[in-house]
Every structure is written in C-alpha cells, then in structure tokens.
PDB file of C-alpha atoms in Angstrom:
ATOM      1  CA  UNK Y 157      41.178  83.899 273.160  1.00  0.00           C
ATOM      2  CA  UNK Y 158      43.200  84.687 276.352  1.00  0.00           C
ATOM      3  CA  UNK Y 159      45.158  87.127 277.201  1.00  0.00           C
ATOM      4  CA  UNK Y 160      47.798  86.371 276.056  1.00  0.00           C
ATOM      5  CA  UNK Y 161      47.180  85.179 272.755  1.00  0.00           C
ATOM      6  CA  UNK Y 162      45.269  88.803 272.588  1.00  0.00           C
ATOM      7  CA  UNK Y 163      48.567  90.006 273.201  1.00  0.00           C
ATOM      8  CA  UNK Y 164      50.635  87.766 270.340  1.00  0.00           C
ATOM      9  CA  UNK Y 165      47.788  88.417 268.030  1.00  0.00           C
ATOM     10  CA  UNK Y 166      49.404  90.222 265.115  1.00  0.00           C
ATOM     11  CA  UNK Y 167      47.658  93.580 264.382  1.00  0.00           C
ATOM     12  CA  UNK Y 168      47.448  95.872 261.551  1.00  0.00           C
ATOM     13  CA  UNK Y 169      46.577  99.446 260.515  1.00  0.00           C
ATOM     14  CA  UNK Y 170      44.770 100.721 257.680  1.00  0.00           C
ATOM     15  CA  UNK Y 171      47.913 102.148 255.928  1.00  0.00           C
ATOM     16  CA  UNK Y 172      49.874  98.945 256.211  1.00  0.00           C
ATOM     17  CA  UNK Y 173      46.487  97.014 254.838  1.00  0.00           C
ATOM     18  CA  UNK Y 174      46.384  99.559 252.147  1.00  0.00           C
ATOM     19  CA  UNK Y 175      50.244  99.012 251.004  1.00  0.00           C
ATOM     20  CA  UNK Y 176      49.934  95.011 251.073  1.00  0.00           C
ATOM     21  CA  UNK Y 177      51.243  93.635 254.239  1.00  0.00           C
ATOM     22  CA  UNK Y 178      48.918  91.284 254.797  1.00  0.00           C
ATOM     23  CA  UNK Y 179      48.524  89.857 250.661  1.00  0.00           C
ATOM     24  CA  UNK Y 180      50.455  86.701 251.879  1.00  0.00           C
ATOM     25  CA  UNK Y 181      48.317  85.925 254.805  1.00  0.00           C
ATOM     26  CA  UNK Y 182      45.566  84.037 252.992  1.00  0.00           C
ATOM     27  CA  UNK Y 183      42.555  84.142 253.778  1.00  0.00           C
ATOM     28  CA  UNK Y 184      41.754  86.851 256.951  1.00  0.00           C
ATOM     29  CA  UNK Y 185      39.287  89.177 258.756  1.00  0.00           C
ATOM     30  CA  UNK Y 186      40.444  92.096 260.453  1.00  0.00           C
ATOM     31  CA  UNK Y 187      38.480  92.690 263.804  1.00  0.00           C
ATOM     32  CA  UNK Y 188      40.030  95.819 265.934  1.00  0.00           C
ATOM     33  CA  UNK Y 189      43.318  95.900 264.138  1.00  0.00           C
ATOM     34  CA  UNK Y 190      43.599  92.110 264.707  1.00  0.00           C
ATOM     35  CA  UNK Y 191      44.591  89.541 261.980  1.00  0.00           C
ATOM     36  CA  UNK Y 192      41.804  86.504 262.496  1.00  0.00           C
ATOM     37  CA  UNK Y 193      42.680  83.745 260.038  1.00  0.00           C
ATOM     38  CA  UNK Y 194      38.921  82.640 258.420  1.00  0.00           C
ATOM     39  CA  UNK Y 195      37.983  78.677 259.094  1.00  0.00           C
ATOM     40  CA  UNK Y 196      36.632  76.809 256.882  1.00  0.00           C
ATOM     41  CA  UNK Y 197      33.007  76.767 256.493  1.00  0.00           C
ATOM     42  CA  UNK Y 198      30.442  73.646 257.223  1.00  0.00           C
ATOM     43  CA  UNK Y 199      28.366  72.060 254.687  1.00  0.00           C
ATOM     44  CA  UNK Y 200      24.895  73.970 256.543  1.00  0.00           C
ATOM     45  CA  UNK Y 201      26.592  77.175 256.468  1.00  0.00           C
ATOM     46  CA  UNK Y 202      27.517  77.107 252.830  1.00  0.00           C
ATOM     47  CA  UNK Y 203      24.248  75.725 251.949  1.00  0.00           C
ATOM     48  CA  UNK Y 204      22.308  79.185 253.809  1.00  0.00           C
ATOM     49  CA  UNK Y 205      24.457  81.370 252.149  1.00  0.00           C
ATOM     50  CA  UNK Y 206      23.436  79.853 248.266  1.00  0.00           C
ATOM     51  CA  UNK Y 207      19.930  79.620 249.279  1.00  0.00           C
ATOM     52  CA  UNK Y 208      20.014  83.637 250.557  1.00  0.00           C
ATOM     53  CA  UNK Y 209      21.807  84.910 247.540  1.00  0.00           C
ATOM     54  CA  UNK Y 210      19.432  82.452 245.495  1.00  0.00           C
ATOM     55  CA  UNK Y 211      16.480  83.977 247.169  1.00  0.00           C
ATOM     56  CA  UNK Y 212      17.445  87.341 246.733  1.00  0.00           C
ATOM     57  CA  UNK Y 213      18.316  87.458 243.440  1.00  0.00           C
ATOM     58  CA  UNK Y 214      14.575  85.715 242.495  1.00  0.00           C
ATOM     59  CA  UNK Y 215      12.759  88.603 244.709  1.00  0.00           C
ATOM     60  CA  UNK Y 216      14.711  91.501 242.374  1.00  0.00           C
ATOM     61  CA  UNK Y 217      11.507  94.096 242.188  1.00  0.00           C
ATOM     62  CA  UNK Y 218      10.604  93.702 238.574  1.00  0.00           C
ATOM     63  CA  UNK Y 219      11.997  97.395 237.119  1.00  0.00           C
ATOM     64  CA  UNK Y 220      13.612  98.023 240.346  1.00  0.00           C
ATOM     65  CA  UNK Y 221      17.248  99.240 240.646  1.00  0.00           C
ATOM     66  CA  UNK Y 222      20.223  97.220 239.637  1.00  0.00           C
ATOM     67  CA  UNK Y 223      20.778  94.689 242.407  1.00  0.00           C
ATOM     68  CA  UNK Y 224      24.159  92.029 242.660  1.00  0.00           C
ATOM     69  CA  UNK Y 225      24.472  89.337 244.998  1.00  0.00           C
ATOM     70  CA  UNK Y 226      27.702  88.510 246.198  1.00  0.00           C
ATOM     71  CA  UNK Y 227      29.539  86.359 248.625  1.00  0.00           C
ATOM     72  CA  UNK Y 228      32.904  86.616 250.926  1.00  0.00           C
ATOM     73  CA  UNK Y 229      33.584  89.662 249.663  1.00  0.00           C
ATOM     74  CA  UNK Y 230      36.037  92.134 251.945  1.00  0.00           C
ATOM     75  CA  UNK Y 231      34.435  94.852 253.007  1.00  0.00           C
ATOM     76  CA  UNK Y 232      35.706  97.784 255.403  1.00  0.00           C
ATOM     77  CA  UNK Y 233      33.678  98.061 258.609  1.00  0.00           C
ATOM     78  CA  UNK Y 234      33.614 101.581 260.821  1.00  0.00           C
ATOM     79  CA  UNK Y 235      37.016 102.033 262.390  1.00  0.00           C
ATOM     80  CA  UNK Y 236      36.966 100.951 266.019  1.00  0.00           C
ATOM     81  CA  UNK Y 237      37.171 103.928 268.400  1.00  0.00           C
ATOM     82  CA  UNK Y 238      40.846 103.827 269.588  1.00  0.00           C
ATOM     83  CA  UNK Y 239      43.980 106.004 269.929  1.00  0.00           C
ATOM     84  CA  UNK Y 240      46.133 103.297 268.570  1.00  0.00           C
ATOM     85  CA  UNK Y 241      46.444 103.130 264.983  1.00  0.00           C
ATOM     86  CA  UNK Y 242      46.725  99.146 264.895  1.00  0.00           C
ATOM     87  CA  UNK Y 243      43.596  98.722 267.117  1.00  0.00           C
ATOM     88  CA  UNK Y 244      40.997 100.407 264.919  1.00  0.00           C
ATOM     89  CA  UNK Y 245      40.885  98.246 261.260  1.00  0.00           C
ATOM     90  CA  UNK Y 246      38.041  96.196 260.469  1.00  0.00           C
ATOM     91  CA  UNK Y 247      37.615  94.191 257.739  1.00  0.00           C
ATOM     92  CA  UNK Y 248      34.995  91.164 257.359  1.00  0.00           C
ATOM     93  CA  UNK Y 249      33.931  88.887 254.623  1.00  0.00           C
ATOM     94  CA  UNK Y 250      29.901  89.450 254.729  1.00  0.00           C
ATOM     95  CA  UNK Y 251      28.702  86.239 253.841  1.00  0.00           C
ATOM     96  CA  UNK Y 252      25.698  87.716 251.399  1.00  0.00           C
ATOM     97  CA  UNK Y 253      26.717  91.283 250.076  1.00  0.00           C
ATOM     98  CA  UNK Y 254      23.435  92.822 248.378  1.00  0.00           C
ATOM     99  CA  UNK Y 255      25.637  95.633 245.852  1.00  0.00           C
ATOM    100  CA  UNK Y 256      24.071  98.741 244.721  1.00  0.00           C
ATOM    101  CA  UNK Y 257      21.996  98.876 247.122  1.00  0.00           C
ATOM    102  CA  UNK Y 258      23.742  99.095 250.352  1.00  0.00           C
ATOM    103  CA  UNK Y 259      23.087  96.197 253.426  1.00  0.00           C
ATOM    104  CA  UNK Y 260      24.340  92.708 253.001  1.00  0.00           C
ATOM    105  CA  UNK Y 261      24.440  90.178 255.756  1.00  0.00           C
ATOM    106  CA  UNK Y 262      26.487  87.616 258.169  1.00  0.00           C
ATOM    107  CA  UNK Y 263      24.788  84.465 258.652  1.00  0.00           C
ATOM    108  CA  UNK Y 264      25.947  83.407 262.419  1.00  0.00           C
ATOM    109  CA  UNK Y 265      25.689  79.243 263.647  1.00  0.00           C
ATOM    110  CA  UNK Y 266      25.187  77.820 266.611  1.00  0.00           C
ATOM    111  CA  UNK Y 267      27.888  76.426 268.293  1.00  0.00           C
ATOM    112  CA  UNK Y 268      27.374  72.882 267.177  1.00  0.00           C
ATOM    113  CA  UNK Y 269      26.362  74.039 263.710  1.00  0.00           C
ATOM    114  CA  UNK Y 270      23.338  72.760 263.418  1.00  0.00           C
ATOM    115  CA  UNK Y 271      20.781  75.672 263.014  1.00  0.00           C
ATOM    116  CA  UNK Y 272      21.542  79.733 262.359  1.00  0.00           C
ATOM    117  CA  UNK Y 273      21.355  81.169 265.363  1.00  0.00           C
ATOM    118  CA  UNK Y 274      20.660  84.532 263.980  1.00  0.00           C
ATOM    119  CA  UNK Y 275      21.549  86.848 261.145  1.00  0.00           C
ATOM    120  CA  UNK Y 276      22.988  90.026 261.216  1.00  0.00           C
ATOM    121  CA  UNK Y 277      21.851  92.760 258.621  1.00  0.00           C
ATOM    122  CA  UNK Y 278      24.238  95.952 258.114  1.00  0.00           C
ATOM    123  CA  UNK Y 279      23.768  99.017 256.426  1.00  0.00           C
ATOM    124  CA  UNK Y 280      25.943 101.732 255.026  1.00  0.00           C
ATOM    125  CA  UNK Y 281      26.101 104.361 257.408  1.00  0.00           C
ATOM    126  CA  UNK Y 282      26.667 107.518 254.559  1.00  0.00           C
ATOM    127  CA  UNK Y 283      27.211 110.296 257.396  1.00  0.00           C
ATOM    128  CA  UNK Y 284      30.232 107.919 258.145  1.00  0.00           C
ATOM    129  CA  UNK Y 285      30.472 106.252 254.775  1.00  0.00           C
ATOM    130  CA  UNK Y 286      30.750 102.954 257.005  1.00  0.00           C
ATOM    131  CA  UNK Y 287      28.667  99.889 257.586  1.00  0.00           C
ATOM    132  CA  UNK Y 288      26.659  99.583 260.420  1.00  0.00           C
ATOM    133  CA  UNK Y 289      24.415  97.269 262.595  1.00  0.00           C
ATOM    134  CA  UNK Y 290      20.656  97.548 261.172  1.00  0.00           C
ATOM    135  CA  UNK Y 291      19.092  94.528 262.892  1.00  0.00           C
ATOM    136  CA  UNK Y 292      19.701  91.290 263.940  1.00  0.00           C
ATOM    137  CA  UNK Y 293      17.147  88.682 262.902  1.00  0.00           C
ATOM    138  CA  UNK Y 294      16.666  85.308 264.578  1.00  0.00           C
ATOM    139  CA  UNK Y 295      13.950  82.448 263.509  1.00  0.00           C
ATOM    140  CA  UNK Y 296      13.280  84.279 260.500  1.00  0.00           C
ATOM    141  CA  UNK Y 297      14.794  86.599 258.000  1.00  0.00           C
ATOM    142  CA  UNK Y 298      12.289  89.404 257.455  1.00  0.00           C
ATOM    143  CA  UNK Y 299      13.236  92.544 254.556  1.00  0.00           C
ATOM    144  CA  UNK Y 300      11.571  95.101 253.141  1.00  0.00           C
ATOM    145  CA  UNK Y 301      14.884  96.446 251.403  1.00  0.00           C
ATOM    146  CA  UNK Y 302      16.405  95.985 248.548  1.00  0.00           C
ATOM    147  CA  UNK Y 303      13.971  93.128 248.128  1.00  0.00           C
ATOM    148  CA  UNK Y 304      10.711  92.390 250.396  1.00  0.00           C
ATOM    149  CA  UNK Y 305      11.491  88.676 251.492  1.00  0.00           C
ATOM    150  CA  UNK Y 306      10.182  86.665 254.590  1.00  0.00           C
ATOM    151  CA  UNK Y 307      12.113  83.622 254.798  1.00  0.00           C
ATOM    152  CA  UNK Y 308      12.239  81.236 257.924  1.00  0.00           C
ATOM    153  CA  UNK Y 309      15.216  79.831 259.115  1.00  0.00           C
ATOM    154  CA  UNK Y 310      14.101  76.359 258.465  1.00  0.00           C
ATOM    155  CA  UNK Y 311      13.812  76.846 255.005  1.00  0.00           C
ATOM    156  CA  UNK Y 312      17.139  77.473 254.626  1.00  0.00           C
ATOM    157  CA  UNK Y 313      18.438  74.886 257.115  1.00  0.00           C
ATOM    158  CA  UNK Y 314      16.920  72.139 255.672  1.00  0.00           C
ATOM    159  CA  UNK Y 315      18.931  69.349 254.268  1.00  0.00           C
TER     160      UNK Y 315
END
C-alpha cells in the first residue's frame, strides 16, 4: 500500500464499530483502525482450513472440556498502541477459532498460493482480555492445547 493510499484508507474507532458504521461494508478486517476489504479465498486455502477444523474436532480429548471449531469468525485483537482513536481497532477473521478454550489460528500462503507458508497460533491474553501472538509454526503444525495434534503441512496441502 503506498502512502498515499495509507492516507485515503478509511479508518475506524471502536465506538463507531460498536454503533454500526461499518454493517454495510461487507465483508472487512480492521488492522490499526484501517478498513481492509477481505479477498476471496483460493481453493488450497479453503481446503487447510476444513482439514484443521476437521482435525481438531477428531483429536477432542475423550472427557475433556467442551471444545467448538469455528471459521471466519470476527474477533477483537489488542488495541494498537496509539493516541489516535481511529488508529488503534483491530478486528480479524481467524481462519480456525478453537471456542472455549481460548487460541485459534490464521493459516498464512505463500505468495503464489501454493503451500502455507506458516501458521500463526494466538492466545487470549486474560491480564489484557486480548488475543495475542503464541507461536508461529512453519512445516508443521505442532499443539499440545486444547488438543495434542502434530500435523505436517503437506498433509493438509495435498490435493
């Protein structure tokens, strides 16, 4: 993005999120305040996302606690650290959401999309009651919570 489209971007704040200025919008994140209209996603990228939540839900811990797996759901990130109200929002669309039990995670292509490049895994942050960076996984997906699951990337990239 250049500068000057940084410039024309249109921004937000929390309140104005919270009374419905951007419901008309369709589909959006909100990264720093800024309105980022969401693209369309490729065939690979879809298919990752139904294997991981397919995964997950099979490796549920037999008596374990209530776990649901979800998909582009919003989700408020920390506030960005900035004096200016419309600078600070951030809401994503985590493309696996793991409910009840805290992280979920954004699956991240290459630039040709043709392989994952990596995944990111958040958690919630209580002290701030905000999600946070936990790790960032590449080649293989590797958890020991809510669900112990070692899964290559290949698995899920495969045709």
């Amino acid at each position: 993005m250049s500068a000057l489209d940084e410039q024309d971007a249109l921004r937000v704040t929390a309140e104005e999120f919270d009374d419905g200025a951007t419901s008309d919008l369709g589909d959006i994140e909100i990264v720093d305040g800024r309105v980022v209209p969401m693209m369309a996603q490729s065939p690979l990228h879809s298919r990752v996302v139904r294997r991981l939540a397919g995964l997950f839900e099979a490796a549920r811990r037999p008596g374990g606690a209530r776990m649901v797996v979800d998909s582009d759901v919003a989700a408020r990130f920390a506030d960005s650290e900035s004096a200016s109200a419309d600078r600070r929002l951030n809401i994503r669309n985590p493309d696996i959401w793991i409910r009840d039990c805290e992280p979920y995670l954004i699956v991240r292509l290459d630039q040709k999309e043709e392989r994952i490049e990596e995944i990111e895994e958040y958690r919630l942050d209580w002290s701030g009651r905000c999600y946070r960076a936990h790790h960032v996984h590449r080649r293989v997906l590797l958890l020991d919570d809510p669900v112990e699951a070692t899964i290559p990337f290949e698995v899920l990239e495969q045709a």
